Short mmCIF file of C-alpha atoms in Angstrom, two decimals:
data_model
loop_
_atom_site.label_atom_id
_atom_site.label_comp_id
_atom_site.label_asym_id
_atom_site.label_seq_id
_atom_site.Cartn_x
_atom_site.Cartn_y
_atom_site.Cartn_z
CA MET E 288 -13.20 31.63 21.96
CA ARG E 289 -10.77 32.90 19.31
CA ARG E 290 -7.13 33.03 20.43
CA GLU E 291 -4.93 36.04 19.78
CA MET E 292 -1.54 35.43 18.16
CA LYS E 293 0.27 36.12 21.45
CA ASP E 294 -1.73 33.29 23.03
CA TRP E 295 -0.79 30.94 20.18
CA GLU E 296 2.84 31.95 20.60
CA ALA E 297 2.73 31.01 24.27
CA LEU E 298 1.56 27.54 23.21
CA PHE E 299 4.31 27.25 20.60
CA ALA E 300 7.00 28.26 23.09
CA LYS E 301 5.62 25.82 25.66
CA LYS E 302 5.77 23.04 23.06
CA LEU E 303 9.44 23.78 22.44
CA GLU E 304 10.19 23.87 26.16
CA GLU E 305 8.73 20.36 26.42
CA THR E 306 10.62 19.10 23.36
CA ASP E 307 14.04 17.48 23.55
CA LEU E 308 16.11 19.92 21.50
CA GLY E 309 19.32 18.09 22.31
CA LYS E 310 22.47 19.77 23.59
CA ASP E 311 23.08 21.96 20.56
CA PRO E 312 23.31 25.60 21.69
CA ALA E 313 22.94 26.68 18.06
CA HIS E 314 19.40 25.26 18.01
CA ASP E 315 18.18 26.08 21.50
CA LEU E 316 15.07 28.02 22.52
CA ALA E 317 16.92 31.31 22.03
CA HIS E 318 17.51 30.38 18.37
CA PHE E 319 13.77 29.90 17.83
CA ALA E 320 12.99 33.21 19.53
CA ARG E 321 15.50 35.05 17.31
CA VAL E 322 14.12 33.46 14.14
CA VAL E 323 10.57 34.41 15.16
CA ALA E 324 11.57 38.03 15.85
CA THR E 325 13.37 38.28 12.52
CA ALA E 326 10.51 36.59 10.68
CA LYS E 327 8.02 39.07 12.13
CA ALA E 328 10.18 41.98 11.01
CA LEU E 329 10.53 40.56 7.50
CA ALA E 330 6.82 39.78 7.35
CA ALA E 331 5.98 43.37 8.24
CA ASP E 332 8.30 44.61 5.50
CA GLU E 333 7.05 42.16 2.87
CA GLY E 334 3.35 41.98 3.78
CA ALA E 335 3.40 38.28 4.64
CA ARG E 336 0.66 36.60 6.67
CA LEU E 337 1.64 36.25 10.33
CA GLU E 338 -0.86 33.40 10.75
CA ILE E 339 1.54 31.30 8.68
CA VAL E 340 4.89 32.93 9.39
CA VAL E 341 4.69 32.88 13.19
CA PRO E 342 3.85 29.18 13.79
CA ALA E 343 6.25 28.11 11.03
CA ALA E 344 9.07 30.14 12.56
CA TRP E 345 8.42 28.82 16.07
CA LEU E 346 8.22 25.20 14.92
CA HIS E 347 10.70 25.14 12.01
CA ASP E 348 13.24 22.88 13.76
CA LEU E 349 10.85 20.92 15.94
CA VAL E 350 12.72 17.71 15.09
CA ASN E 351 16.42 18.34 15.66
CA VAL E 352 18.67 16.11 13.54
CA PRO E 353 22.42 16.60 14.17
CA LYS E 354 24.49 18.14 11.37
CA ASN E 355 26.49 14.94 10.88
CA ASP E 356 23.46 12.63 10.88
CA PRO E 357 22.70 10.95 7.51
CA ARG E 358 19.03 11.90 8.02
CA ARG E 359 19.89 15.62 8.11
CA SER E 360 18.23 16.38 4.77
CA GLN E 361 14.97 14.93 6.12
CA ALA E 362 14.87 17.13 9.24
CA SER E 363 12.59 19.83 7.82
CA ARG E 364 10.08 17.27 6.52
CA LEU E 365 10.05 15.53 9.90
CA SER E 366 9.63 18.89 11.63
CA ALA E 367 6.71 19.78 9.35
CA GLU E 368 4.97 16.49 10.10
CA GLU E 369 5.46 16.93 13.84
CA ALA E 370 4.33 20.55 13.67
CA LEU E 371 1.11 19.64 11.88
CA CYS E 372 0.30 16.99 14.49
CA PHE E 373 0.84 19.53 17.24
CA LEU E 374 -1.09 22.33 15.54
CA ARG E 375 -4.07 20.05 14.98
CA SER E 376 -3.93 18.96 18.61
CA VAL E 377 -4.31 22.57 19.75
CA GLU E 378 -6.93 23.28 17.05
CA TYR E 379 -4.94 25.82 15.05
CA PRO E 380 -7.02 26.89 12.01
CA GLU E 381 -6.81 24.10 9.45
CA ALA E 382 -6.83 26.48 6.48
CA PHE E 383 -3.30 27.68 7.31
CA LEU E 384 -1.71 24.25 7.83
CA PRO E 385 -0.63 23.42 4.26
CA ASP E 386 1.24 26.72 3.92
CA ILE E 387 2.79 26.32 7.37
CA ALA E 388 4.01 22.84 6.46
CA HIS E 389 5.53 24.15 3.22
CA ALA E 390 7.27 27.01 5.03
CA ILE E 391 8.82 24.56 7.49
CA GLU E 392 9.84 22.02 4.84
CA SER E 393 11.42 24.59 2.54
CA HIS E 394 13.37 26.55 5.17
CA SER E 395 16.19 24.01 5.30
CA TYR E 396 19.37 24.54 3.28
CA SER E 397 20.11 20.81 3.13
CA ALA E 398 16.57 19.86 2.03
CA GLY E 399 16.94 21.85 -1.19
CA ILE E 400 13.21 22.64 -1.44
CA GLU E 401 12.34 25.88 -3.24
CA PRO E 402 9.95 28.13 -1.24
CA THR E 403 6.93 28.89 -3.39
CA THR E 404 5.03 31.28 -1.10
CA LEU E 405 5.96 34.65 0.36
CA GLU E 406 5.57 33.26 3.88
CA ALA E 407 7.95 30.39 3.14
CA ARG E 408 10.52 32.84 1.77
CA VAL E 409 10.22 34.95 4.92
CA VAL E 410 10.74 31.97 7.24
CA GLN E 411 13.64 30.70 5.16
CA ASP E 412 15.34 34.10 5.20
CA ALA E 413 14.78 34.52 8.94
CA ASP E 414 16.37 31.17 9.71
CA ARG E 415 19.31 31.76 7.36
CA LEU E 416 19.97 35.21 8.79
CA ASP E 417 20.49 33.56 12.18
CA GLY E 418 23.46 31.75 10.66
CA LEU E 419 25.11 35.04 9.68
CA GLY E 420 26.72 37.96 11.49
CA ALA E 421 27.86 37.91 15.11
CA ILE E 422 25.34 35.28 16.18
CA GLY E 423 26.19 33.21 13.11
CA ILE E 424 29.87 33.16 14.10
CA ALA E 425 28.94 32.05 17.62
CA ARG E 426 26.68 29.31 16.28
CA CYS E 427 29.30 28.12 13.80
CA PHE E 428 31.88 27.56 16.53
CA ALA E 429 29.29 26.03 18.86
CA VAL E 430 28.37 23.41 16.26
CA GLY E 431 32.02 22.87 15.41
CA GLY E 432 32.74 22.14 19.06
CA LEU E 433 29.95 19.56 19.20
CA LEU E 434 31.32 17.87 16.09
CA GLY E 435 34.93 17.94 17.27
CA VAL E 436 36.00 20.34 14.52
CA ARG E 437 39.06 22.56 15.06
CA PHE E 438 38.82 26.34 14.62
CA TYR E 439 41.10 26.54 11.57
CA ASP E 440 43.94 24.83 9.71
CA PRO E 441 47.14 26.11 11.38
CA GLY E 442 49.18 25.52 8.23
CA ASP E 443 46.76 27.17 5.81
CA PRO E 444 43.96 29.01 7.66
CA PHE E 445 42.36 30.57 4.59
CA ALA E 446 42.68 27.69 2.13
CA GLU E 447 45.23 29.25 -0.20
CA ARG E 448 46.72 25.83 -1.01
CA ARG E 449 43.84 23.47 -0.22
CA PRO E 450 40.09 23.17 -0.75
CA TRP E 451 37.70 24.48 1.89
CA ASP E 452 36.66 21.66 4.24
CA ASP E 453 34.19 22.46 7.04
CA ARG E 454 34.26 18.84 8.23
CA VAL E 455 37.73 19.63 9.63
CA ASN E 456 37.90 23.41 10.09
CA ALA E 457 35.12 25.59 11.54
CA ILE E 458 35.94 28.81 9.69
CA ASP E 459 35.83 26.91 6.40
CA HIS E 460 32.08 26.69 6.99
CA PHE E 461 31.85 30.43 6.30
CA HIS E 462 32.90 29.71 2.71
CA VAL E 463 31.37 26.26 2.25
CA LYS E 464 27.90 27.44 3.29
CA LEU E 465 27.36 30.68 5.18
CA PHE E 466 28.43 33.24 2.57
CA LYS E 467 26.36 31.28 0.05
CA THR E 468 23.29 31.51 2.28
CA ALA E 469 23.73 35.29 2.40
CA GLU E 470 23.49 35.28 -1.40
CA SER E 471 20.47 32.95 -1.37
CA LEU E 472 18.14 35.27 0.59
CA THR E 473 15.04 36.16 -1.40
CA THR E 474 13.27 39.01 0.42
CA ALA E 475 14.50 42.56 -0.08
CA ALA E 476 14.87 43.23 3.65
CA GLY E 477 16.54 39.85 4.12
CA ARG E 478 19.10 40.57 1.40
CA ARG E 479 19.97 43.93 2.92
CA GLU E 480 20.46 42.47 6.39
CA GLY E 481 22.28 39.44 4.99
CA ALA E 482 24.78 41.70 3.21
CA ARG E 483 25.45 43.60 6.45
CA ARG E 484 25.98 40.40 8.40
CA ALA E 485 28.19 38.83 5.75
CA GLU E 486 30.38 41.94 5.72
CA PHE E 487 30.79 41.70 9.50
CA MET E 488 31.92 38.08 9.07
CA ARG E 489 34.51 39.14 6.49
CA GLN E 490 35.79 41.76 8.93
CA TYR E 491 35.99 39.04 11.58
CA LEU E 492 38.10 36.86 9.28
CA ALA E 493 40.43 39.78 8.57
CA ARG E 494 40.86 40.37 12.30
CA LEU E 495 41.36 36.66 12.91
CA ALA E 496 44.14 36.63 10.31
CA LEU E 497 45.98 39.33 12.24
CA GLU E 498 45.58 37.57 15.57
CA ILE E 499 46.76 34.15 14.44
CA GLY E 500 49.57 35.59 12.37
CA GLY E 501 48.55 33.86 9.18
CA GLU E 502 48.59 35.31 5.71
CA MET E 503 45.32 36.09 3.95
CA ALA E 504 44.49 37.12 0.44
CA THR E 505 43.12 40.64 -0.02
CA ASP E 506 39.69 39.21 -0.86
CA VAL E 507 38.66 36.61 1.75
CA SER E 508 35.14 36.24 0.38
#
């Protein structure tokens, strides 16, 4: 009997619930659910195939490698391999598997793999959007806490006299990576939403500057 997509999604969610996702609140089940919801919205806007987008979005971080682990750049490849094993075990249509694997492998910023299909671009944008805006700020500080990173440099919060260093200061990660990811989005809807979220983050930094009493250049981008 042919399964509906909602039935497949129940299997994907169950797989994640049974998977050790570690203690990283930035990559918990709620993260996957947000990425899936965003991916569906982008897919509808772009005309991407949900048969590829949905499983790839649910399973994109199936193997969770910590940010400071030397194997970090391999995480998306490992996730793709694990996802294919799982999808075959539940008899997901074989014809979609190569494109699903590519969408998972290419979603990662650290992997540096160019997405070559519309579905891969949608999944990549959906995941990167979850690193931006209000939820992106929350995730940034959550990961920083796990890594023992302080919020900011008390002597030079906005790197006016030093290079940005997100290995030491959490808000530096906005500039080292997150604003760059907003510029890297490739779908039209993703770029629009990314610009909105990036602007919110700039407003947050401006407010933070007032609250900590530090000086900040007019342009904090």
